[in-house]
Amino acid sequence: IDTADVYGAGRSETIVGEFLKERNETIYVATKMGRGSSEWTDSYDQIAKAAEDSCKRLGVPAIDLMQLHCIPEQTLMSGKAFENLEKIKDVGLIKNYGASVETIEEALFCIRSSSASTLQVIFNIFRQRVISDLLQAASRNRIGIIARVPLASGLLSGKFTKDHHFSENDHRKFNCDGQMFNVGETFAGVPFESGVDFAIEVERILGGQLSNASLAQKSLRWILDHEEVTTVIPGAKDPEQARQNAAVSTFDPLSIESHENLSDLYEEKIHEQVRGRY
C-alpha cells in the first residue's frame, strides 16, 4: 500500500492503519515524508518525529518503507536526509527507506550516494526516458523501482476527449500547465489535447494485444514488462477498478513488436512535448 503523511493531512495513513487492523495477512506499507510543509527540514529530530507520527497513525511499530517525498533537489543532494534515515533505521523506526523523486538526475544521485532500497519515479508510455537512463543502473545496484503516474493522470485510460472538463479542485484543471507544482505530476507533463491524441495512437498499437483488457490495463502491463520495475501504483476510484488494476500482474507480457512500436511512437511524436523536470 502506498500512502504519505501529507495525504489528507494524515487521514490516509489513519485509514490504512484501520484497514491493517482488520487483516491477518502480511501487508507491506510504503509511506512518505517531507512534502506539504515549508517547515520540514532534513534534521534528525524532524525525520524521527515524522516517522514516529506515521507509525502511530498506521498502528505499526516500524514503517516497512519510508520514502522522501519529492523534497527540494538541493536538500536531497546534501545527503543529510539519507544519513538521518539510516539512523532511524538503526533504532528500529523504519525497516527500509527510499525516495520519490522528480528527475532522473535525482534518482541517479540516490543510487550513487545512499543505501536507498527503492526509487519512486514517474514512468509510463509517455515518459520512456527512464528505460534508457535509469532502469539498468537501479537494477545493478539492487534498487527497486516504484512506477507512479502510470496512466498519465488518466490519459492512458482512453476515456477522455479533448472537450473534457475537469472540476476546479482537480489538479488536472489547476495544474495542467504546472501552475501549482511540477507539471510532470499532471498528465506526465504532456499537454492534455496532445495526450488525448497520443492515447488514441497507443490504443491503435495495442488493439490486438490482451483481448478483453482495457487500455489502462495494457498500459500498466507495458510498465510491468520491464523486469527492473518492482511495482506500479495506479490510483483507483472504487474497489472494482482496484481489482482490474491488480489483475494486470497475471497477464501475459505484451509482444516485442508492440514495445518497439510504442518506443517509435514516443520518439517520433511524444518526447518533445513532455514538459516539467525530467
Short mmCIF file of C-alpha atoms in Angstrom, two decimals:
data_model
loop_
_atom_site.label_atom_id
_atom_site.label_comp_id
_atom_site.label_asym_id
_atom_site.label_seq_id
_atom_site.Cartn_x
_atom_site.Cartn_y
_atom_site.Cartn_z
CA ILE A 1 0.00 0.00 0.00
CA ASP A 2 1.38 3.41 -0.97
CA THR A 3 0.46 6.42 1.16
CA ALA A 4 2.02 9.57 2.64
CA ASP A 5 1.74 11.74 5.72
CA VAL A 6 0.58 14.67 3.59
CA TYR A 7 -2.38 12.82 2.03
CA GLY A 8 -5.40 14.23 3.79
CA ALA A 9 -3.07 15.69 6.43
CA GLY A 10 -2.54 12.22 7.90
CA ARG A 11 -6.03 10.84 7.27
CA SER A 12 -4.83 8.47 4.54
CA GLU A 13 -2.37 6.83 6.93
CA THR A 14 -5.07 6.59 9.59
CA ILE A 15 -7.45 4.85 7.17
CA VAL A 16 -4.69 2.46 6.09
CA GLY A 17 -3.98 1.73 9.76
CA GLU A 18 -7.63 0.88 10.38
CA PHE A 19 -7.55 -1.44 7.36
CA LEU A 20 -4.43 -3.19 8.64
CA LYS A 21 -6.18 -3.99 11.92
CA GLU A 22 -8.87 -5.87 10.00
CA ARG A 23 -6.46 -8.11 8.09
CA ASN A 24 -4.48 -11.11 9.28
CA GLU A 25 -2.33 -11.37 6.16
CA THR A 26 1.05 -9.71 5.68
CA ILE A 27 0.63 -6.33 4.02
CA TYR A 28 3.55 -4.03 3.31
CA VAL A 29 3.04 -0.29 3.66
CA ALA A 30 5.16 2.36 1.98
CA THR A 31 4.65 5.89 3.21
CA LYS A 32 6.41 9.19 2.60
CA MET A 33 7.60 12.29 4.43
CA GLY A 34 8.86 15.76 3.59
CA ARG A 35 6.22 17.34 1.38
CA GLY A 36 3.47 19.82 2.07
CA SER A 37 5.14 21.84 4.82
CA SER A 38 7.56 24.72 4.42
CA GLU A 39 8.75 23.96 7.95
CA TRP A 40 10.06 20.48 7.12
CA THR A 41 13.81 20.03 7.40
CA ASP A 42 16.17 17.10 7.00
CA SER A 43 17.24 17.22 10.65
CA TYR A 44 17.33 14.01 12.67
CA ASP A 45 14.66 15.26 15.10
CA GLN A 46 12.24 16.20 12.32
CA ILE A 47 12.74 12.96 10.39
CA ALA A 48 12.41 10.85 13.54
CA LYS A 49 9.23 12.69 14.57
CA ALA A 50 7.70 12.24 11.11
CA ALA A 51 8.42 8.50 11.29
CA GLU A 52 7.01 8.24 14.82
CA ASP A 53 3.83 10.09 13.79
CA SER A 54 3.37 7.82 10.77
CA CYS A 55 3.84 4.75 12.97
CA LYS A 56 1.11 5.99 15.31
CA ARG A 57 -1.35 6.71 12.51
CA LEU A 58 -0.64 3.38 10.82
CA GLY A 59 -0.69 1.46 14.10
CA VAL A 60 2.62 -0.27 13.42
CA PRO A 61 5.86 -0.49 15.43
CA ALA A 62 8.00 0.29 12.39
CA ILE A 63 7.47 1.52 8.83
CA ASP A 64 8.13 -1.08 6.12
CA LEU A 65 9.32 1.57 3.65
CA MET A 66 9.76 5.27 4.37
CA GLN A 67 10.33 7.46 1.33
CA LEU A 68 11.45 11.05 0.99
CA HIS A 69 8.55 12.75 -0.77
CA CYS A 70 9.91 14.80 -3.68
CA ILE A 71 11.87 17.04 -1.34
CA PRO A 72 13.73 20.03 -2.85
CA GLU A 73 16.64 18.97 -5.01
CA GLN A 74 19.20 20.94 -3.01
CA THR A 75 18.01 19.33 0.22
CA LEU A 76 18.03 15.86 -1.32
CA MET A 77 21.52 16.25 -2.73
CA SER A 78 23.03 17.42 0.53
CA GLY A 79 22.72 13.77 1.57
CA LYS A 80 21.80 14.66 5.15
CA ALA A 81 18.28 13.24 4.88
CA PHE A 82 19.66 9.83 3.95
CA GLU A 83 22.12 9.93 6.83
CA ASN A 84 19.26 10.54 9.24
CA LEU A 85 17.04 7.90 7.64
CA GLU A 86 19.87 5.44 8.21
CA LYS A 87 19.97 6.48 11.87
CA ILE A 88 16.24 6.00 12.43
CA LYS A 89 16.53 2.65 10.66
CA ASP A 90 19.23 1.68 13.17
CA VAL A 91 16.90 2.48 16.10
CA GLY A 92 14.04 0.49 14.56
CA LEU A 93 11.60 3.21 13.48
CA ILE A 94 11.79 2.12 9.84
CA LYS A 95 12.80 -1.11 8.11
CA ASN A 96 13.79 0.32 4.73
CA TYR A 97 13.97 3.71 3.07
CA GLY A 98 13.91 5.22 -0.38
CA ALA A 99 12.96 8.37 -2.25
CA SER A 100 10.20 9.58 -4.50
CA VAL A 101 11.93 11.91 -6.96
CA GLU A 102 11.07 14.22 -9.85
CA THR A 103 14.08 13.77 -12.13
CA ILE A 104 16.36 11.05 -13.40
CA GLU A 105 19.33 13.10 -12.17
CA GLU A 106 17.93 12.97 -8.63
CA ALA A 107 17.35 9.23 -8.95
CA LEU A 108 20.92 8.63 -10.09
CA PHE A 109 22.21 10.71 -7.18
CA CYS A 110 20.24 8.50 -4.79
CA ILE A 111 21.80 5.40 -6.36
CA ARG A 112 25.32 6.81 -6.06
CA SER A 113 25.07 8.44 -2.67
CA SER A 114 22.74 6.46 -0.44
CA SER A 115 21.70 2.99 0.64
CA ALA A 116 18.14 3.53 -0.58
CA SER A 117 16.12 0.38 -1.20
CA THR A 118 13.70 1.95 -3.66
CA LEU A 119 13.14 4.84 -6.03
CA GLN A 120 9.69 6.10 -6.94
CA VAL A 121 9.59 7.76 -10.37
CA ILE A 122 7.09 8.88 -12.98
CA PHE A 123 7.12 6.09 -15.57
CA ASN A 124 4.57 5.41 -18.28
CA ILE A 125 4.25 5.17 -22.06
CA PHE A 126 4.53 8.97 -22.28
CA ARG A 127 7.70 9.02 -20.13
CA GLN A 128 10.06 6.43 -21.60
CA ARG A 129 13.46 8.05 -20.93
CA VAL A 130 13.53 6.13 -17.65
CA ILE A 131 14.19 2.96 -19.67
CA SER A 132 17.50 4.08 -21.14
CA ASP A 133 18.72 6.36 -18.37
CA LEU A 134 17.70 4.74 -15.08
CA LEU A 135 16.38 1.18 -15.04
CA GLN A 136 19.65 -0.66 -15.60
CA ALA A 137 21.51 1.49 -13.06
CA ALA A 138 18.85 0.72 -10.47
CA SER A 139 18.95 -2.99 -11.26
CA ARG A 140 22.75 -3.16 -11.00
CA ASN A 141 22.50 -1.65 -7.53
CA ARG A 142 19.56 -3.86 -6.47
CA ILE A 143 17.25 -0.88 -6.04
CA GLY A 144 13.54 -1.39 -6.58
CA ILE A 145 11.60 0.87 -8.94
CA ILE A 146 8.10 2.03 -7.98
CA ALA A 147 6.30 3.49 -11.01
CA ARG A 148 3.94 6.36 -10.24
CA VAL A 149 1.57 8.32 -12.53
CA PRO A 150 1.41 5.12 -14.63
CA LEU A 151 -1.69 6.18 -16.55
CA ALA A 152 -0.62 9.81 -17.07
CA SER A 153 -3.40 11.14 -14.84
CA GLY A 154 -5.99 9.10 -16.72
CA LEU A 155 -4.95 9.90 -20.28
CA LEU A 156 -3.97 6.26 -20.79
CA SER A 157 -7.41 5.11 -19.73
CA GLY A 158 -8.52 6.18 -23.20
CA LYS A 159 -11.70 7.66 -21.75
CA PHE A 160 -11.05 11.36 -22.36
CA THR A 161 -11.93 13.54 -25.33
CA LYS A 162 -10.41 16.95 -25.97
CA ASP A 163 -13.53 18.75 -24.75
CA HIS A 164 -13.50 17.04 -21.34
CA HIS A 165 -13.82 19.46 -18.41
CA PHE A 166 -12.26 18.78 -15.01
CA SER A 167 -13.56 20.25 -11.77
CA GLU A 168 -11.83 23.31 -10.33
CA ASN A 169 -10.36 21.33 -7.40
CA ASP A 170 -8.84 18.66 -9.70
CA HIS A 171 -5.09 19.01 -10.30
CA ARG A 172 -5.80 18.15 -13.92
CA LYS A 173 -7.53 21.54 -14.05
CA PHE A 174 -5.46 23.75 -11.74
CA ASN A 175 -2.06 22.25 -12.58
CA CYS A 176 -2.48 21.32 -16.24
CA ASP A 177 0.38 23.67 -17.15
CA GLY A 178 2.35 23.40 -13.91
CA GLN A 179 0.72 26.38 -12.21
CA MET A 180 0.94 24.87 -8.70
CA PHE A 181 3.66 22.18 -8.79
CA ASN A 182 5.78 20.19 -11.23
CA VAL A 183 3.76 19.80 -14.41
CA GLY A 184 5.17 16.29 -14.79
CA GLU A 185 2.86 15.15 -11.99
CA THR A 186 -0.15 16.05 -14.18
CA PHE A 187 -0.66 14.16 -17.45
CA ALA A 188 3.05 13.17 -17.12
CA GLY A 189 3.86 16.65 -18.45
CA VAL A 190 2.12 16.17 -21.81
CA PRO A 191 -0.35 18.90 -22.92
CA PHE A 192 -3.85 17.49 -22.43
CA GLU A 193 -5.08 17.72 -26.03
CA SER A 194 -1.87 16.19 -27.38
CA GLY A 195 -2.15 13.47 -24.77
CA VAL A 196 -5.64 12.56 -25.97
CA ASP A 197 -4.26 12.16 -29.50
CA PHE A 198 -1.31 10.09 -28.26
CA ALA A 199 -3.64 7.82 -26.28
CA ILE A 200 -5.58 7.08 -29.46
CA GLU A 201 -2.32 6.09 -31.15
CA VAL A 202 -1.36 3.89 -28.19
CA GLU A 203 -4.74 2.18 -28.34
CA ARG A 204 -4.29 1.55 -32.06
CA ILE A 205 -0.88 -0.06 -31.48
CA LEU A 206 -2.13 -2.23 -28.61
CA GLY A 207 -5.52 -3.03 -30.11
CA GLY A 208 -4.73 -6.67 -30.87
CA GLN A 209 -2.95 -7.34 -27.58
CA LEU A 210 -4.51 -8.92 -24.47
CA SER A 211 -8.05 -9.40 -25.68
CA ASN A 212 -10.72 -8.11 -23.27
CA ALA A 213 -8.14 -5.95 -21.44
CA SER A 214 -8.73 -2.20 -21.24
CA LEU A 215 -6.23 0.38 -22.48
CA ALA A 216 -5.46 1.18 -18.85
CA GLN A 217 -4.62 -2.46 -18.15
CA LYS A 218 -2.47 -2.73 -21.26
CA SER A 219 -0.63 0.44 -20.26
CA LEU A 220 0.07 -0.99 -16.81
CA ARG A 221 1.24 -4.25 -18.39
CA TRP A 222 3.67 -2.25 -20.54
CA ILE A 223 5.31 -0.95 -17.35
CA LEU A 224 5.43 -4.35 -15.66
CA ASP A 225 7.05 -5.87 -18.74
CA HIS A 226 10.22 -4.05 -17.67
CA GLU A 227 11.75 -6.53 -15.25
CA GLU A 228 13.54 -3.80 -13.30
CA VAL A 229 10.17 -2.45 -12.11
CA THR A 230 9.16 -3.76 -8.68
CA THR A 231 5.62 -2.44 -8.61
CA VAL A 232 3.30 0.12 -10.13
CA ILE A 233 0.90 2.31 -8.13
CA PRO A 234 -2.13 3.41 -10.16
CA GLY A 235 -4.98 5.19 -8.45
CA ALA A 236 -8.41 3.60 -8.13
CA LYS A 237 -11.76 5.30 -7.61
CA ASP A 238 -13.58 2.17 -6.46
CA PRO A 239 -12.91 -1.49 -5.48
CA GLU A 240 -13.65 -2.82 -8.95
CA GLN A 241 -11.07 -0.54 -10.52
CA ALA A 242 -8.55 -1.67 -7.91
CA ARG A 243 -9.28 -5.31 -8.80
CA GLN A 244 -8.83 -4.57 -12.51
CA ASN A 245 -5.50 -2.90 -11.80
CA ALA A 246 -4.28 -5.79 -9.66
CA ALA A 247 -5.27 -8.35 -12.29
CA VAL A 248 -2.66 -6.95 -14.67
CA SER A 249 0.10 -8.73 -12.75
CA THR A 250 -1.32 -12.05 -14.00
CA PHE A 251 -1.45 -11.01 -17.68
CA ASP A 252 0.97 -12.23 -20.32
CA PRO A 253 3.59 -9.71 -21.48
CA LEU A 254 2.90 -7.52 -24.48
CA SER A 255 4.62 -8.52 -27.71
CA ILE A 256 8.12 -7.32 -28.54
CA GLU A 257 6.65 -5.70 -31.65
CA SER A 258 4.22 -3.69 -29.53
CA HIS A 259 7.05 -2.46 -27.32
CA GLU A 260 9.07 -1.46 -30.38
CA ASN A 261 6.10 0.36 -31.93
CA LEU A 262 5.41 2.25 -28.70
CA SER A 263 9.08 3.21 -28.49
CA ASP A 264 8.91 4.56 -32.04
CA LEU A 265 5.72 6.49 -31.24
CA TYR A 266 7.42 8.04 -28.22
CA GLU A 267 10.48 9.11 -30.21
CA GLU A 268 8.53 10.40 -33.21
CA LYS A 269 5.60 12.18 -31.57
CA ILE A 270 5.68 12.35 -27.79
CA HIS A 271 9.05 13.02 -26.18
CA GLU A 272 9.48 16.59 -27.44
CA GLN A 273 6.14 17.55 -25.88
CA VAL A 274 6.94 16.22 -22.40
CA ARG A 275 7.24 19.20 -20.05
CA GLY A 276 8.46 19.53 -16.49
CA ARG A 277 11.58 18.48 -14.63
CA TYR A 278 12.54 15.09 -16.02
#
